[in-house]
XYZ file of C-alpha atoms in Angstrom:
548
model
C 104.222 30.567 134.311
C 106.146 31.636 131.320
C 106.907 35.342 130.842
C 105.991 36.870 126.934
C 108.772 36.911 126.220
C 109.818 33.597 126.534
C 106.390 32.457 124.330
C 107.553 34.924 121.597
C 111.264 33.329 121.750
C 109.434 29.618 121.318
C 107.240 30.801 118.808
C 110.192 32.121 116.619
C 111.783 29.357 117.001
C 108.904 27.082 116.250
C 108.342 29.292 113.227
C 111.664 28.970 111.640
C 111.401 24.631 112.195
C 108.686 24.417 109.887
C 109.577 26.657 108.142
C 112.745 25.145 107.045
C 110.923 21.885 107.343
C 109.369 22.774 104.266
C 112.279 24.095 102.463
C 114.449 21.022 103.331
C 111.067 18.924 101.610
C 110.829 21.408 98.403
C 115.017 20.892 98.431
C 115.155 16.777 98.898
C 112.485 15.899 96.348
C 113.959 18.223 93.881
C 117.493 16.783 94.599
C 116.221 13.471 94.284
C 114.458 13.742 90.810
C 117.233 15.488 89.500
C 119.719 13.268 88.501
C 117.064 11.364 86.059
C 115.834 14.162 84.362
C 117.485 14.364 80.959
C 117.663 17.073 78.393
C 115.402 18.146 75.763
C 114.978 20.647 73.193
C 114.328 24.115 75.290
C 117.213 23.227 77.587
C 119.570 22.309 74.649
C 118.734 26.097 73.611
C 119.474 27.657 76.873
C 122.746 26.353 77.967
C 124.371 26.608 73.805
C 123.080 30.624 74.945
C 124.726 30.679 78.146
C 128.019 29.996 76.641
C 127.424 33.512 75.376
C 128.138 36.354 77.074
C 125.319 38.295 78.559
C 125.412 41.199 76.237
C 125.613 38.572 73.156
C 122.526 37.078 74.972
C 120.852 39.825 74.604
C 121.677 40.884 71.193
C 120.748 37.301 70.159
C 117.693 37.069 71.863
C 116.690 40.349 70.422
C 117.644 39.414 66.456
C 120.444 41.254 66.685
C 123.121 38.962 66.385
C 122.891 35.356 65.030
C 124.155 32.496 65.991
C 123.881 28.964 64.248
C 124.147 26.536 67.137
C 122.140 24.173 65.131
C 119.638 24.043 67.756
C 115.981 26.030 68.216
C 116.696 29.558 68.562
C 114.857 31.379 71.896
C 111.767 33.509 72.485
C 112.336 34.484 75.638
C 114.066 37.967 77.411
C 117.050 37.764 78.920
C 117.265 37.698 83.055
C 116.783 34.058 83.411
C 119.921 33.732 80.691
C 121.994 36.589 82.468
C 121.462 34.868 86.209
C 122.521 31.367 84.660
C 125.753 32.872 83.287
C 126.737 34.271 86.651
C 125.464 31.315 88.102
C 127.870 29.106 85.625
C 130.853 31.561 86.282
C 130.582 30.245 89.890
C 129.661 26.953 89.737
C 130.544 25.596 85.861
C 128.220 25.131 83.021
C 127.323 21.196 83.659
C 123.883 19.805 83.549
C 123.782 18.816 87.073
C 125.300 22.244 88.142
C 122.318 24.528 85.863
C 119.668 22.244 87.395
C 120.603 23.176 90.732
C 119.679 26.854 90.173
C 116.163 25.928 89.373
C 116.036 24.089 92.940
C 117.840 26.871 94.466
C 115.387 29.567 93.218
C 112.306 27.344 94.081
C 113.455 26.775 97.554
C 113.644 30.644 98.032
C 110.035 30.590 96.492
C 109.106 27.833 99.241
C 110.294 30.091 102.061
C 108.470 33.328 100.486
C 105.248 31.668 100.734
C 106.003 30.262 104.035
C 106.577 33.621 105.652
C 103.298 35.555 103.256
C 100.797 32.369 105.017
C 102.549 32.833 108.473
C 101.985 37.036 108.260
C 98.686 36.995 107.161
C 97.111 33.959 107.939
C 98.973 32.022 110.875
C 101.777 29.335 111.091
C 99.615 26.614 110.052
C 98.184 28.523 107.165
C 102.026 29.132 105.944
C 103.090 25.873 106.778
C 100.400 24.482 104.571
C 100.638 27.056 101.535
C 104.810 26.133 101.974
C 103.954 22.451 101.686
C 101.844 22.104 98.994
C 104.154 25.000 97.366
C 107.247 23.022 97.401
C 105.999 19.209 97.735
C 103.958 19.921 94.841
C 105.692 17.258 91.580
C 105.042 20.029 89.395
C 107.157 22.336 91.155
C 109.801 19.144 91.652
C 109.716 18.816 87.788
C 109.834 22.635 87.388
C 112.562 23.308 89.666
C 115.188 20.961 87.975
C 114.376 22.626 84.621
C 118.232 24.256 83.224
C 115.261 27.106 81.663
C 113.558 29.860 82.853
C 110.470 28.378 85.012
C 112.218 28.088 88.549
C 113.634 31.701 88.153
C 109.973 32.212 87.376
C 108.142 30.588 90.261
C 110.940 32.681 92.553
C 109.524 35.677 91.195
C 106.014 35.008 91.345
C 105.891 34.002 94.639
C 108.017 37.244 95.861
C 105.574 39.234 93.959
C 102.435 37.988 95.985
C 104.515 37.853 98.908
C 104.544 41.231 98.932
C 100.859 41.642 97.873
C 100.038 39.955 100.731
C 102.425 42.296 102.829
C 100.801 45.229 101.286
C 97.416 44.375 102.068
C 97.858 42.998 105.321
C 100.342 45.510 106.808
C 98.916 48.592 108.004
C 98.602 51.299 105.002
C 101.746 53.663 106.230
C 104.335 50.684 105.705
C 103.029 50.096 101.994
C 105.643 51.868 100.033
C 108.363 49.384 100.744
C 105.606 46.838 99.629
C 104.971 48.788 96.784
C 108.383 49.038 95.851
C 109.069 45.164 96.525
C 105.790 44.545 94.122
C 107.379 46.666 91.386
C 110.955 44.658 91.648
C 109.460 41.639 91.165
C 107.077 42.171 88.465
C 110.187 43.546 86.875
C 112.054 40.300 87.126
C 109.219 38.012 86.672
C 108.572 40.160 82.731
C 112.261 40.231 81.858
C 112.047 36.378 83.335
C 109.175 35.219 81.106
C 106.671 37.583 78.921
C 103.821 36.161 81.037
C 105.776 37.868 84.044
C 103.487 41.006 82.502
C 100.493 38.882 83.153
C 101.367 38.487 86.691
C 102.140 41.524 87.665
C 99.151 43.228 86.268
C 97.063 40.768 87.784
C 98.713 41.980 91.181
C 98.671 45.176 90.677
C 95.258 45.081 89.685
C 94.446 43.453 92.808
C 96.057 46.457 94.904
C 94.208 49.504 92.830
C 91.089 47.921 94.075
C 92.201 46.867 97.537
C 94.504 49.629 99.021
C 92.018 52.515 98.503
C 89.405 50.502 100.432
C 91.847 49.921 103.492
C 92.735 53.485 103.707
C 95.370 53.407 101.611
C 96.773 55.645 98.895
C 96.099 55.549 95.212
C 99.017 57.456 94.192
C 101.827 55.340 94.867
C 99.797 52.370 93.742
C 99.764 54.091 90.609
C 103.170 55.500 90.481
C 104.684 51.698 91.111
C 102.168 50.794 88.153
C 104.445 53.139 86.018
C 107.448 51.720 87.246
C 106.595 48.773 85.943
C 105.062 50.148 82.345
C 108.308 52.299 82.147
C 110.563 49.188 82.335
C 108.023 46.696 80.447
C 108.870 49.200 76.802
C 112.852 47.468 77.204
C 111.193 44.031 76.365
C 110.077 45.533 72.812
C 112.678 43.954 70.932
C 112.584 40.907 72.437
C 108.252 40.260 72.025
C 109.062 41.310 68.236
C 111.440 38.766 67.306
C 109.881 36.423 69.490
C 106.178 37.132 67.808
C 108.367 36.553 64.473
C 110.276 33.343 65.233
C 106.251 32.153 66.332
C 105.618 32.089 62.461
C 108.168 30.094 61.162
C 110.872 27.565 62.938
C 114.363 29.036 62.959
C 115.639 26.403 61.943
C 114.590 23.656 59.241
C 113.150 20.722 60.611
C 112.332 21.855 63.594
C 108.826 21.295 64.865
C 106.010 23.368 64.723
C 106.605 26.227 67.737
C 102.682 26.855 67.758
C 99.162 25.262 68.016
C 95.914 26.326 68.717
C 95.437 26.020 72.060
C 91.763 27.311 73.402
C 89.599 24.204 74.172
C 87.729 22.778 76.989
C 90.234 19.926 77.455
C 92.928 22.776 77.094
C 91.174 24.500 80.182
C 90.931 21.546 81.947
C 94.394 20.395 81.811
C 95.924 23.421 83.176
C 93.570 23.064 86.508
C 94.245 19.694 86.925
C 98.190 20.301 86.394
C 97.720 23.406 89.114
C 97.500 21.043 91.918
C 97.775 16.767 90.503
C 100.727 15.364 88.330
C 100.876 12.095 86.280
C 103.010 10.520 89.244
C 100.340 11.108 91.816
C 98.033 9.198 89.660
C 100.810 6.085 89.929
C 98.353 4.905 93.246
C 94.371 4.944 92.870
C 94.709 5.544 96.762
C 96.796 8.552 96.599
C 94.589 9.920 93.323
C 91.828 9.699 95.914
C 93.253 11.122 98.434
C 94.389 14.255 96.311
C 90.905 14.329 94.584
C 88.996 14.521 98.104
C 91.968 16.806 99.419
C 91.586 19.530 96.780
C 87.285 19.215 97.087
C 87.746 19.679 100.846
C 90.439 22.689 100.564
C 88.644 24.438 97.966
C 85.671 24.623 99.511
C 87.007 25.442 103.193
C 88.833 28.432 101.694
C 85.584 29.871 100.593
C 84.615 31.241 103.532
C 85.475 34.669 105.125
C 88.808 34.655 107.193
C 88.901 36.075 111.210
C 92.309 37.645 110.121
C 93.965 38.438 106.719
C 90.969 39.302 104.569
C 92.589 42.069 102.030
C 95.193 39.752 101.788
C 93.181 36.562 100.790
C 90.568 38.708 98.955
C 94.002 40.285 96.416
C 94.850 36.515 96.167
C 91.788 35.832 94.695
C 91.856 38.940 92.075
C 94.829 38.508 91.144
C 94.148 35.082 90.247
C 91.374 35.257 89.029
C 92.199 38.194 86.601
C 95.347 37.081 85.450
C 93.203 33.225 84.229
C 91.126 35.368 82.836
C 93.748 36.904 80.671
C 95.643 33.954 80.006
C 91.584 32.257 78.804
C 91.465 35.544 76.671
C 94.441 35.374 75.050
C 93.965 31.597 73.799
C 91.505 32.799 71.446
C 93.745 35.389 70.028
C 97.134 33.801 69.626
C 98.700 30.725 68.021
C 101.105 30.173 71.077
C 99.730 27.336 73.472
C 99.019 30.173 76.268
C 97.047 27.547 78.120
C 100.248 25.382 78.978
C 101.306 24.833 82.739
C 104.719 25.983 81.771
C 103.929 29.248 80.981
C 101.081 29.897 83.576
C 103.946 28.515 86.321
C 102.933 32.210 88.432
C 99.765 30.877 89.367
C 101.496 28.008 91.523
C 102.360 30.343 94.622
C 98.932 32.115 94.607
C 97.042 28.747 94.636
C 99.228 27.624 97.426
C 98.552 30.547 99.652
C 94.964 30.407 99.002
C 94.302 26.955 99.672
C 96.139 27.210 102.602
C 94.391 30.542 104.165
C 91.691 28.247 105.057
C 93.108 27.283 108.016
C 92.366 30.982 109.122
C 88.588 30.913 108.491
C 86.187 31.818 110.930
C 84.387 28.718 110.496
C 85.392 25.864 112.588
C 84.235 23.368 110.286
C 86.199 24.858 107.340
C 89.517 25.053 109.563
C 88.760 21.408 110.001
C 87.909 20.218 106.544
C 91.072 22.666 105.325
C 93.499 20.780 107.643
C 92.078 17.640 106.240
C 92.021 18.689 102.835
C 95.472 19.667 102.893
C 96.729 16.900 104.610
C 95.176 14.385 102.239
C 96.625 16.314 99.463
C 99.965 17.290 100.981
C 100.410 13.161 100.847
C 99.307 12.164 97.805
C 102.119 15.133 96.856
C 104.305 13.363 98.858
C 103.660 10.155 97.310
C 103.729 11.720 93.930
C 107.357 12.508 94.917
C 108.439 8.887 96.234
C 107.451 7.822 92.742
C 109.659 10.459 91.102
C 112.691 9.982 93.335
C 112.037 5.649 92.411
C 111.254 5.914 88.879
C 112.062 9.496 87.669
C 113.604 7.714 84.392
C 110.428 6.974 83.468
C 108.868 10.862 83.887
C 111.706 12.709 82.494
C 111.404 15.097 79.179
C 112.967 12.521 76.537
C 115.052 9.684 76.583
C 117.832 11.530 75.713
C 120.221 9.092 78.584
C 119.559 6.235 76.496
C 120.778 8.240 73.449
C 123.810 9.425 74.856
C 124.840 6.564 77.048
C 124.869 4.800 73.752
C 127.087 7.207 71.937
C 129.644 7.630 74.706
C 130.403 3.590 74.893
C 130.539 3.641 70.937
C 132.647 6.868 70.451
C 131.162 9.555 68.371
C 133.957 8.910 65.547
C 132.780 5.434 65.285
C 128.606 5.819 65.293
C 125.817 7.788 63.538
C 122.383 8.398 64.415
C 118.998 7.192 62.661
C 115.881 8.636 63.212
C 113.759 5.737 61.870
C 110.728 9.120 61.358
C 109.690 11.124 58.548
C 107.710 13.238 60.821
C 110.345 15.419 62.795
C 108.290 16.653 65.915
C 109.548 13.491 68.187
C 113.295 13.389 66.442
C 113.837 16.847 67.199
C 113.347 16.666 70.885
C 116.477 14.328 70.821
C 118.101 15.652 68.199
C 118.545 19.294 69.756
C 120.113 18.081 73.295
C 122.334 15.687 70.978
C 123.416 18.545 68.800
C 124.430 20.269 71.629
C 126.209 17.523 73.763
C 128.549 17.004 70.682
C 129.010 19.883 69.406
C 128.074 18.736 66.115
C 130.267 15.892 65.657
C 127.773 13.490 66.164
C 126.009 12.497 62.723
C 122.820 12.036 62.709
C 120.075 11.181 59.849
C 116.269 10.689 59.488
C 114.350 8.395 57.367
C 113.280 10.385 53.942
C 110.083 10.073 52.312
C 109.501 6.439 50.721
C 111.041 6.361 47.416
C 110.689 4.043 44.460
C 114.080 2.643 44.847
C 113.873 1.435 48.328
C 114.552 3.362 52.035
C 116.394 6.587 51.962
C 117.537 8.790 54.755
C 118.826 12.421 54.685
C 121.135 14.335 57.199
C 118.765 15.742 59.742
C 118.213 18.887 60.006
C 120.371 19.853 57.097
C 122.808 17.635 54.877
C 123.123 15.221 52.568
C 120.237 13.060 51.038
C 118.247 11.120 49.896
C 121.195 8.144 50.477
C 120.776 4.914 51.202
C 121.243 3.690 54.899
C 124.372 1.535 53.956
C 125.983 4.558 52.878
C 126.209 5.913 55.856
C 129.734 6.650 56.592
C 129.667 4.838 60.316
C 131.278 1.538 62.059
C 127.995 1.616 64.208
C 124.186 2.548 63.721
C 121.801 3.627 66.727
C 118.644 3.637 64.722
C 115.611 5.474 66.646
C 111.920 4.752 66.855
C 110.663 7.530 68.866
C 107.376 9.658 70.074
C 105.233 11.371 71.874
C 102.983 10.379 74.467
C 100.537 11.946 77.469
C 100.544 11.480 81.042
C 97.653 9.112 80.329
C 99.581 7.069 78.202
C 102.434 7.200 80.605
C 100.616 5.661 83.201
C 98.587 3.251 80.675
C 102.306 1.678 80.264
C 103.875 2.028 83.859
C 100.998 -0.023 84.899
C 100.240 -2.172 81.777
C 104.087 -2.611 80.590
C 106.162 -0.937 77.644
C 103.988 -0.950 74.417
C 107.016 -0.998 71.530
C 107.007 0.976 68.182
C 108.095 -2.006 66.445
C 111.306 -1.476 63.779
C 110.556 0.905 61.448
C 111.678 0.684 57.281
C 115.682 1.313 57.928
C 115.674 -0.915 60.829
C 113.952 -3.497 58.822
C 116.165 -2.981 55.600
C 119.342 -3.045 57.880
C 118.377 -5.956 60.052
C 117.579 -7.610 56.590
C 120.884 -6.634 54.867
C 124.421 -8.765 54.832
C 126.266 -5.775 56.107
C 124.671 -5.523 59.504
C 124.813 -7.136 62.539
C 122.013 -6.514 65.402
C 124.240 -5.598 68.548
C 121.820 -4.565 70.893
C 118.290 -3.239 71.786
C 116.749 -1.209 74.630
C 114.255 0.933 75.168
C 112.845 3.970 77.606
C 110.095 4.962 78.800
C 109.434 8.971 79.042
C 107.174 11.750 77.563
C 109.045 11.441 74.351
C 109.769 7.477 74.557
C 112.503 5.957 72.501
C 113.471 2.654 71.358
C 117.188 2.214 70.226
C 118.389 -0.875 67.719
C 122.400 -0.661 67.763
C 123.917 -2.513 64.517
C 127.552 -2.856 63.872
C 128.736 -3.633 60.255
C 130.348 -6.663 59.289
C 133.677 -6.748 59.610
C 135.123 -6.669 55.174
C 131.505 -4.765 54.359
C 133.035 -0.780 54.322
C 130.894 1.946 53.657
C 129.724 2.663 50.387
C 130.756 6.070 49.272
C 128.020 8.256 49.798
C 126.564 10.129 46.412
C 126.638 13.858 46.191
C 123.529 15.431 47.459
C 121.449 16.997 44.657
């Protein structure tokens, strides 16, 4: 017979296996997506602003001090810019180095939800909430981000973390909870303006709650101070970022806003809470994750035999906070309703669907353990297919860009965007830009003109000119664009559906100067297809006219 004791000793140790069981899962299939994400435009922006230093950051971010990197200036505050400089003082400033933060900081989320499930709910309940936390290919794709979002999901999920501390620990122990609460609503504002909407959903969920467990109001409402005290330092930065909403900050960029409220709106940020366009690669594992979230959802209805408070604040707090964000659609021109923004909620539905395990209902223990077992694996599958074929879900196809440019020497070559509309161009423009520190040139097709195809430098330069004036040995002319996760998986499963050459393509592949080199193509949210031409070897470039 084993002594207490001894049961405690196994349980802790049990505790801390699965526990960094799911850590080491959250930490692999980040690692392995990582290296075939690419950039894009947002990331472009953050690392030419961590070369700053962090009081330039913050004068920049704020309007205060300008500088041209000829990318998209930010509209965020300034912690997730000040952690990535100290993080880049220690470990360099290289893509593969900033990316690592974001899986850093959404491990540490992992293990925060881990230990708020075990506390209130049980070991299995954590385990659960930990898996579909940090197996979850949203989080995968969010934690490899060089922006703002992992930092985010840290903070969120210390902030309920302690909610569920607070309202599961007896009532005398709640001003370290409190206290905890207030620190990370702090970091989760000055992290991401919808930080505010977090933490007032949370605290929103303790005014109600801690009164009716015998708790005080005071403090609740003293911590609720904190936070409004230290919310008035992000004035600056909400009023240049409500400015730069109006108008891009730099020409050509592409329209910042959109309306955003409608049903399919709504829809797509529940469905991106839980299922990701990989998952959706296998009709088994979309099955399996359809019938997993039905059978979770439902199980985690029921009343709990421990944890109550604690589930019960889960569910106000997410509940208000949606109902915010739904608000707020119909009064602003920013796309509230995108998962990027509403990244906070990701914890919270973890822990809820995983307090199920706790109900009092056998049945619902039952179909919860099912339900998150189905959906835990179509997750897991939903990472396979990342880790095999991330090429094909990362941002742009910025890699096909670049690999091109470093073989041809950015001396010798010139860009093309083979567009007159610059939302697509942009997106590889901007991580461009900043990879070559504007030596790279790079052009976009004008409007037709009677005389035959013009480009113009892009954003700014010279133009209209024609294409043979270009003053390159090489041209990588771009078709590029846009597409959904619908589309993506249209074309993973029905094969690559080309753009065809556009005008300059056409006019170049036509003309006696050219040669065709080479041709590829790749396959992302913002797919690209790449025609190199060389010019013939006696055909030098015209001299390009004067701009008007």
């Amino acid at each position: 017979m084993t002594d207490p004791e001894t049961n405690r000793d196994r349980s802790r140790a049990l505790a801390l296996s699965l526990g960094a069981l799911c850590v080491a899962t959250a930490v692999a299939a980040a690692a392995a997506f990582l290296p075939h994400q690419s950039l894009w435009n947002d990331e472009a922006t953050q690392l030419s602003g961590l070369s700053l230093s962090p009081a330039s950051q913050a004068y920049w971010l704020a309007g205060m001090e300008r500088h041209d990197f000829g990318v998209s200036d930010d509209r965020m505050p300034p912690l997730s810019y000040w952690i990535g400089w100290a993080w880049s003082r220690l470990f360099g400033l290289g893509e593969a180095s900033m990316r690592s933060l974001g899986v850093v900081a959404v491990a540490a989320a992992t293990a925060l939800v881990f230990a708020a499930g075990t506390r209130a709910w049980g070991l299995g309940a954590g385990t659960a909430a930990a898996l579909l936390l940090g197996a979850s290919p949203n989080i995968v794709g969010t934690a490899v981000e060089i922006r703002t979002y992992p930092l985010f999901v840290l903070s969120s999920a210390g902030l309920f973390h302690s909610l569920v501390r607070l309202l599961d620990d007896p009532p005398e122990r709640g001003a370290r909870w409190l206290a905890a609460m207030a620190a990370w609503s702090i970091a989760g504002a000055y992290l991401h303006f919808f930080g505010l909407v977090a933490a007032g959903a949370a605290f929103l969920a303790a005014l109600i709650l801690v009164p009716m467990r015998g708790g005080r109001l005071v403090p609740v409402l003293a911590a609720c101070l904190v936070v409004g005290i230290a919310a008035c330092g992000l004035w600056p930065f909400v009023s240049v970022a409500v400015r730069r909403l109006d108008a891009a900050s730099v020409a050509g960029e592409p329209a910042a806003v959109r309306p955003s409220i409608s049903v399919k709106a709504v829809a797509r940020l529940a469905y991106r809470l839980v299922f990701h366009a990989a998952m959706r690669t296998s009709r088994v594992a979309t099955a399996a994750g359809a019938l997993g979230l039905v059978l979770a959802s439902l199980a985690c209805l029921p009343s709990t035999s421990r944890g109550r408070e604690a589930r019960l604040g889960l569910w106000v707090a997410w509940a208000s906070g949606t109902l915010v964000v739904l608000a707020s659609a119909f009064v602003t021109p920013l796309d509230v309703l995108a998962s990027r923004y509403n990244v906070w909620m990701y914890p919270a539905t973890a822990l809820i669907l995983g307090s199920g395990l706790a109900s009092r209902l056998p049945a619902a223990r039952w179909a919860t353990a099912a339900g998150v077992s189905l959906l835990v694996a179509s997750m897991l599958w939903g990472d396979v297919v990342l880790a095999t074929r991330g090429d094909d879900f990362a941002h742009t196809g910025f890699a096909l860009l670049d690999d091109a440019v470093r073989r041809l020497g950015v001396d010798r070559v010139a860009v093309v965007f083979d567009e007159t509309d610059p939302e697509a161009a942009w997106q590889l423009y901007a991580p461009l830009r900043y990879r070559y520190r504007g030596r790279l040139r790079q052009y976009i097709r004008d409007q037709p003109a009677a005389d035959g195809v013009r480009v113009r430098g892009y954003p700014k330069g010279d133009g209209p000119i024609d294409p043979d004036s270009i003053p390159a040995e090489e041209l990588i002319v771009v078709r590029c664009g846009s597409i959904n996760a619908d589309d993506l998986i249209a074309q993973l499963h029905g094969g690559y559906r080309e753009f065809g050459d556009g005008p300059v393509a056409s006019r170049l592949k036509a003309s006696p100067g050219w040669v065709l080199e080479e041709e590829g193509h790749t396959l992302t949210y913002f797919p690209a297809e790449i025609d190199i031409l060389a010019r013939k070897a006696g055909k030098p470039a015209a001299a390009a006219p004067p701009a008007p």
